[in-house]
mmCIF file of C-alpha atoms in Angstrom:
data_model
loop_
_atom_site.group_PDB
_atom_site.id
_atom_site.type_symbol
_atom_site.label_atom_id
_atom_site.label_comp_id
_atom_site.label_asym_id
_atom_site.label_seq_id
_atom_site.Cartn_x
_atom_site.Cartn_y
_atom_site.Cartn_z
ATOM 1 C CA ASN A 812 55.393 -5.473 -35.170
ATOM 2 C CA ALA A 813 54.616 -1.934 -35.050
ATOM 3 C CA GLY A 814 50.614 -1.848 -35.331
ATOM 4 C CA VAL A 815 49.228 1.756 -35.216
ATOM 5 C CA THR A 816 51.771 4.707 -34.975
ATOM 6 C CA GLN A 817 50.591 7.868 -34.407
ATOM 7 C CA THR A 818 52.977 11.387 -34.455
ATOM 8 C CA PRO A 819 53.505 13.900 -32.925
ATOM 9 C CA LYS A 820 52.974 12.490 -29.699
ATOM 10 C CA PHE A 821 52.469 16.080 -28.779
ATOM 11 C CA GLN A 822 51.523 19.145 -30.192
ATOM 12 C CA VAL A 823 51.406 22.631 -29.236
ATOM 13 C CA LEU A 824 48.920 24.654 -31.710
ATOM 14 C CA LYS A 825 48.062 28.684 -31.440
ATOM 15 C CA THR A 826 44.538 29.442 -32.093
ATOM 16 C CA GLY A 827 43.949 29.713 -36.004
ATOM 17 C CA GLN A 828 46.893 27.181 -37.226
ATOM 18 C CA SER A 829 46.598 24.231 -38.924
ATOM 19 C CA MET A 830 48.228 20.951 -38.438
ATOM 20 C CA THR A 831 48.009 16.984 -39.669
ATOM 21 C CA LEU A 832 47.941 14.361 -36.991
ATOM 22 C CA GLN A 833 49.573 11.285 -38.815
ATOM 23 C CA CYS A 834 48.247 7.675 -38.128
ATOM 24 C CA ALA A 835 49.553 4.439 -39.931
ATOM 25 C CA GLN A 836 49.019 0.841 -39.463
ATOM 26 C CA ASP A 837 51.182 -1.945 -41.101
ATOM 27 C CA MET A 838 48.218 -4.956 -40.015
ATOM 28 C CA ASN A 839 47.001 -4.534 -43.372
ATOM 29 C CA HIS A 840 43.134 -3.253 -41.895
ATOM 30 C CA GLU A 841 40.510 -1.720 -44.457
ATOM 31 C CA TYR A 842 39.040 0.023 -41.241
ATOM 32 C CA MET A 843 40.366 2.785 -39.767
ATOM 33 C CA SER A 844 39.303 5.509 -37.608
ATOM 34 C CA TRP A 845 39.701 8.827 -35.500
ATOM 35 C CA TYR A 846 38.635 9.720 -31.515
ATOM 36 C CA ARG A 847 38.976 12.193 -29.731
ATOM 37 C CA GLN A 848 39.083 11.605 -25.765
ATOM 38 C CA ASP A 849 38.116 14.570 -23.486
ATOM 39 C CA PRO A 850 37.612 14.200 -19.259
ATOM 40 C CA GLY A 851 34.212 13.058 -18.694
ATOM 41 C CA MET A 852 33.275 12.415 -22.083
ATOM 42 C CA GLY A 853 34.623 9.018 -23.431
ATOM 43 C CA LEU A 854 35.730 8.709 -26.775
ATOM 44 C CA ARG A 855 33.735 10.116 -29.448
ATOM 45 C CA LEU A 856 34.650 9.125 -33.510
ATOM 46 C CA ILE A 857 35.186 12.063 -35.676
ATOM 47 C CA HIS A 858 35.688 10.325 -39.071
ATOM 48 C CA TYR A 859 36.362 7.041 -40.251
ATOM 49 C CA SER A 860 37.317 5.399 -43.119
ATOM 50 C CA VAL A 861 36.465 1.306 -44.481
ATOM 51 C CA GLY A 862 38.485 1.418 -47.211
ATOM 52 C CA ALA A 863 40.945 3.360 -49.393
ATOM 53 C CA GLY A 864 39.320 6.443 -51.301
ATOM 54 C CA ILE A 865 36.580 6.004 -48.317
ATOM 55 C CA THR A 866 35.671 8.154 -46.039
ATOM 56 C CA ASP A 867 32.854 9.447 -43.337
ATOM 57 C CA GLN A 868 31.814 11.199 -40.278
ATOM 58 C CA GLY A 869 31.569 10.245 -37.140
ATOM 59 C CA GLU A 870 29.922 11.735 -34.258
ATOM 60 C CA VAL A 871 32.093 15.141 -33.698
ATOM 61 C CA PRO A 872 33.509 15.892 -37.584
ATOM 62 C CA ASN A 873 33.472 19.707 -37.578
ATOM 63 C CA GLY A 874 36.447 21.494 -37.817
ATOM 64 C CA TYR A 875 38.657 18.124 -38.977
ATOM 65 C CA ASN A 876 39.182 16.892 -42.500
ATOM 66 C CA VAL A 877 40.370 13.100 -43.447
ATOM 67 C CA SER A 878 41.881 11.544 -46.268
ATOM 68 C CA ARG A 879 42.623 7.646 -47.200
ATOM 69 C CA SER A 880 44.813 7.282 -50.128
ATOM 70 C CA THR A 881 46.337 3.845 -48.966
ATOM 71 C CA THR A 882 45.151 1.019 -46.596
ATOM 72 C CA GLU A 883 47.703 2.032 -44.477
ATOM 73 C CA ASP A 884 47.717 6.104 -43.926
ATOM 74 C CA PHE A 885 44.586 7.609 -42.224
ATOM 75 C CA PRO A 886 45.745 11.690 -41.730
ATOM 76 C CA LEU A 887 43.100 13.892 -39.667
ATOM 77 C CA ARG A 888 43.544 17.758 -40.275
ATOM 78 C CA LEU A 889 42.926 20.150 -38.028
ATOM 79 C CA LEU A 890 41.750 23.123 -40.805
ATOM 80 C CA SER A 891 41.905 26.317 -37.851
ATOM 81 C CA ALA A 892 43.009 24.876 -34.458
ATOM 82 C CA ALA A 893 40.920 26.290 -31.443
ATOM 83 C CA PRO A 894 40.847 25.957 -28.188
ATOM 84 C CA SER A 895 37.600 23.080 -28.185
ATOM 85 C CA GLN A 896 40.254 20.954 -29.930
ATOM 86 C CA THR A 897 42.532 20.324 -27.253
ATOM 87 C CA SER A 898 42.095 16.903 -26.364
ATOM 88 C CA VAL A 899 44.073 13.822 -26.792
ATOM 89 C CA TYR A 900 43.841 11.807 -30.174
ATOM 90 C CA PHE A 901 43.784 8.154 -30.683
ATOM 91 C CA CYS A 902 43.325 6.540 -33.994
ATOM 92 C CA ALA A 903 42.079 3.110 -34.196
ATOM 93 C CA SER A 904 42.094 0.174 -37.016
ATOM 94 C CA SER A 905 40.541 -3.364 -37.525
ATOM 95 C CA TYR A 906 40.187 -6.086 -39.793
ATOM 96 C CA THR A 907 36.813 -5.423 -39.974
ATOM 97 C CA ALA A 908 34.511 -2.582 -40.031
ATOM 98 C CA VAL A 909 31.850 -4.351 -37.396
ATOM 99 C CA PRO A 910 33.682 -4.447 -34.378
ATOM 100 C CA ARG A 911 34.153 -7.508 -32.406
ATOM 101 C CA ALA A 912 36.041 -10.281 -30.613
ATOM 102 C CA ASN A 913 38.026 -11.672 -33.193
ATOM 103 C CA SER A 914 38.186 -7.855 -34.829
ATOM 104 C CA PRO A 915 38.539 -5.837 -32.065
ATOM 105 C CA LEU A 916 40.129 -2.019 -32.629
ATOM 106 C CA HIS A 917 43.948 -1.524 -32.283
ATOM 107 C CA PHE A 918 44.370 1.928 -30.966
ATOM 108 C CA GLY A 919 47.790 4.112 -31.403
ATOM 109 C CA ASN A 920 49.182 5.813 -28.186
ATOM 110 C CA GLY A 921 48.034 8.595 -29.156
ATOM 111 C CA THR A 922 48.661 12.578 -29.638
ATOM 112 C CA ARG A 923 48.007 15.394 -26.775
ATOM 113 C CA LEU A 924 47.035 18.064 -28.830
ATOM 114 C CA THR A 925 46.859 21.584 -26.716
ATOM 115 C CA VAL A 926 45.394 24.727 -28.674
ATOM 116 C CA THR A 927 45.880 28.211 -26.924
ATOM 117 C CA ASP B 807 22.755 12.357 -24.612
ATOM 118 C CA GLN B 808 25.009 9.821 -22.881
ATOM 119 C CA GLN B 809 23.854 6.405 -24.456
ATOM 120 C CA VAL B 810 26.355 4.586 -22.628
ATOM 121 C CA LYS B 811 27.346 5.301 -18.661
ATOM 122 C CA GLN B 812 29.968 4.728 -16.470
ATOM 123 C CA ASN B 813 28.474 6.172 -13.835
ATOM 124 C CA SER B 814 31.859 5.201 -11.013
ATOM 125 C CA PRO B 815 34.452 7.735 -12.085
ATOM 126 C CA SER B 816 36.886 5.263 -9.966
ATOM 127 C CA LEU B 817 37.402 2.255 -8.205
ATOM 128 C CA SER B 818 40.021 1.590 -5.964
ATOM 129 C CA VAL B 819 40.524 -2.288 -4.466
ATOM 130 C CA GLN B 820 42.753 -4.337 -2.269
ATOM 131 C CA GLU B 821 44.983 -7.216 -4.565
ATOM 132 C CA GLY B 822 43.172 -10.667 -4.164
ATOM 133 C CA ARG B 823 39.488 -8.835 -3.828
ATOM 134 C CA ILE B 824 37.365 -8.979 -6.590
ATOM 135 C CA SER B 825 36.598 -5.821 -8.791
ATOM 136 C CA ILE B 826 33.025 -4.916 -10.417
ATOM 137 C CA LEU B 827 32.892 -2.170 -12.932
ATOM 138 C CA ASN B 828 29.543 -1.075 -14.123
ATOM 139 C CA CYS B 829 27.962 0.379 -17.264
ATOM 140 C CA ASP B 830 24.849 1.350 -18.219
ATOM 141 C CA TYR B 831 23.717 1.756 -21.683
ATOM 142 C CA THR B 832 20.124 3.533 -22.702
ATOM 143 C CA ASN B 833 19.987 2.192 -26.608
ATOM 144 C CA SER B 834 18.416 -0.803 -27.447
ATOM 145 C CA MET B 835 19.898 -1.343 -31.058
ATOM 146 C CA PHE B 836 23.769 -1.753 -28.979
ATOM 147 C CA ASP B 837 23.882 -5.635 -30.240
ATOM 148 C CA TYR B 838 27.806 -5.739 -28.831
ATOM 149 C CA PHE B 839 29.884 -4.640 -26.125
ATOM 150 C CA LEU B 840 33.509 -4.412 -25.699
ATOM 151 C CA TRP B 841 35.703 -3.717 -22.510
ATOM 152 C CA TYR B 842 38.924 -1.750 -23.207
ATOM 153 C CA LYS B 843 41.511 -1.091 -20.853
ATOM 154 C CA LYS B 844 43.984 2.098 -20.682
ATOM 155 C CA TYR B 845 47.174 2.523 -19.224
ATOM 156 C CA PRO B 846 48.500 6.135 -18.974
ATOM 157 C CA ALA B 847 50.323 6.957 -22.192
ATOM 158 C CA GLU B 848 48.863 4.093 -24.327
ATOM 159 C CA GLY B 849 45.701 3.649 -26.478
ATOM 160 C CA PRO B 850 43.161 1.369 -24.865
ATOM 161 C CA THR B 851 43.495 -2.050 -26.080
ATOM 162 C CA PHE B 852 40.286 -4.744 -26.031
ATOM 163 C CA LEU B 853 39.953 -6.753 -23.003
ATOM 164 C CA ILE B 854 36.683 -8.983 -23.561
ATOM 165 C CA SER B 855 33.181 -8.278 -25.032
ATOM 166 C CA ILE B 856 29.956 -9.857 -25.322
ATOM 167 C CA SER B 857 27.074 -10.682 -27.520
ATOM 168 C CA SER B 858 23.194 -9.245 -26.687
ATOM 169 C CA ILE B 859 22.648 -13.081 -27.297
ATOM 170 C CA LYS B 860 24.645 -13.969 -24.311
ATOM 171 C CA ASP B 861 24.512 -13.592 -20.612
ATOM 172 C CA LYS B 862 28.224 -14.171 -19.664
ATOM 173 C CA ASN B 863 31.274 -14.495 -21.100
ATOM 174 C CA GLU B 864 34.493 -15.685 -19.214
ATOM 175 C CA ASP B 865 38.247 -15.224 -20.324
ATOM 176 C CA GLY B 866 40.992 -16.013 -17.192
ATOM 177 C CA ARG B 867 40.626 -13.774 -13.975
ATOM 178 C CA PHE B 868 37.859 -11.217 -16.238
ATOM 179 C CA THR B 869 34.102 -12.060 -16.548
ATOM 180 C CA VAL B 870 31.817 -9.813 -18.186
ATOM 181 C CA PHE B 871 27.847 -10.360 -17.347
ATOM 182 C CA LEU B 872 25.399 -8.437 -19.768
ATOM 183 C CA ASN B 873 21.727 -8.097 -18.481
ATOM 184 C CA LYS B 874 19.214 -7.028 -21.643
ATOM 185 C CA SER B 875 16.517 -6.278 -19.508
ATOM 186 C CA ALA B 876 17.678 -3.662 -17.197
ATOM 187 C CA LYS B 877 20.545 -2.899 -20.137
ATOM 188 C CA HIS B 878 23.520 -2.812 -17.475
ATOM 189 C CA LEU B 879 26.957 -4.878 -18.108
ATOM 190 C CA SER B 880 29.645 -5.659 -15.573
ATOM 191 C CA LEU B 881 33.268 -6.536 -15.488
ATOM 192 C CA HIS B 882 34.212 -8.954 -13.295
ATOM 193 C CA ILE B 883 38.053 -9.137 -12.032
ATOM 194 C CA VAL B 884 38.950 -12.114 -9.727
ATOM 195 C CA PRO B 885 41.346 -12.192 -8.382
ATOM 196 C CA SER B 886 42.243 -8.018 -8.768
ATOM 197 C CA GLN B 887 46.695 -7.546 -9.147
ATOM 198 C CA PRO B 888 48.114 -4.508 -9.174
ATOM 199 C CA GLY B 889 48.883 -4.638 -12.825
ATOM 200 C CA ASP B 890 45.288 -4.188 -13.437
ATOM 201 C CA SER B 891 45.448 -0.409 -12.550
ATOM 202 C CA ALA B 892 44.231 1.168 -15.481
ATOM 203 C CA VAL B 893 41.396 3.523 -17.064
ATOM 204 C CA TYR B 894 38.547 1.116 -18.174
ATOM 205 C CA PHE B 895 35.936 1.944 -21.291
ATOM 206 C CA CYS B 896 32.728 -0.237 -21.693
ATOM 207 C CA ALA B 897 31.974 0.262 -25.011
ATOM 208 C CA ALA B 898 28.757 -0.636 -27.481
ATOM 209 C CA ARG B 899 27.851 -1.445 -31.367
ATOM 210 C CA THR B 900 25.262 -0.402 -32.375
ATOM 211 C CA ALA B 901 23.182 -3.250 -34.707
ATOM 212 C CA GLY B 902 21.881 -1.510 -38.013
ATOM 213 C CA GLY B 903 20.938 1.699 -39.974
ATOM 214 C CA THR B 904 23.347 4.505 -40.491
ATOM 215 C CA SER B 905 25.460 3.631 -38.056
ATOM 216 C CA TYR B 906 26.209 -0.020 -38.064
ATOM 217 C CA GLY B 907 28.971 -1.423 -36.353
ATOM 218 C CA LYS B 908 29.808 2.187 -34.982
ATOM 219 C CA LEU B 909 30.835 1.705 -31.228
ATOM 220 C CA THR B 910 29.936 4.293 -28.657
ATOM 221 C CA PHE B 911 32.032 5.028 -25.238
ATOM 222 C CA GLY B 912 31.605 5.086 -21.949
ATOM 223 C CA GLN B 913 33.607 7.901 -19.907
ATOM 224 C CA GLY B 914 35.845 5.513 -18.122
ATOM 225 C CA THR B 915 36.554 4.624 -14.315
ATOM 226 C CA ILE B 916 39.928 4.953 -13.125
ATOM 227 C CA LEU B 917 40.513 1.456 -10.975
ATOM 228 C CA THR B 918 43.648 1.111 -8.586
ATOM 229 C CA VAL B 919 44.406 -1.874 -6.750
ATOM 230 C CA HIS B 920 46.056 -1.823 -3.608
ATOM 231 C CA PRO B 921 49.252 -4.304 -3.137
#
């Protein structure tokens, strides 16, 4: 049972480059989301999706795009990388859009991104 | 403005003793609280939660206490074990409005349990 799988684990980009962080889950979860973790800031929500074809912005969406063409996949695109996007990115999914004990968020192992 | 705060960046305890991790919040719209545990190079994993209508929830060695009037919750680990060494995140769920269901995370507390 793979759970939430993120690729790549590490990435270095130059300013202005674009790339896509991949996220896939095999739990048939409707809700998927992307967070970034920065020192002293906790985890902040970038974008989320409550089902295939539906996406919405979170707390810090600028500079990122998402799409949800299937239930399983939720890629995060960096359009033009900036040093401020250096961070650890986590994809998460849950059975329902409202987290609770019997439907908590399940996180992937993260992608560490450095933008120089 | 940080709506969920974990004011202690780190905590060090001896194996067998109690670990107490604290979390404060400012938003009265939070209706549910969760604790996540994170090991290095892994994603956070769900540990325990509590609804705002309760003041205590217990699961084995882990107990979460909620003081709504003080807008404060705490996670107690008894007895602490070296395997509990990790980063602990407090998260709060928004009850309504356009942000219904959204989780707001604290900054995390690094717990180190010494053998």
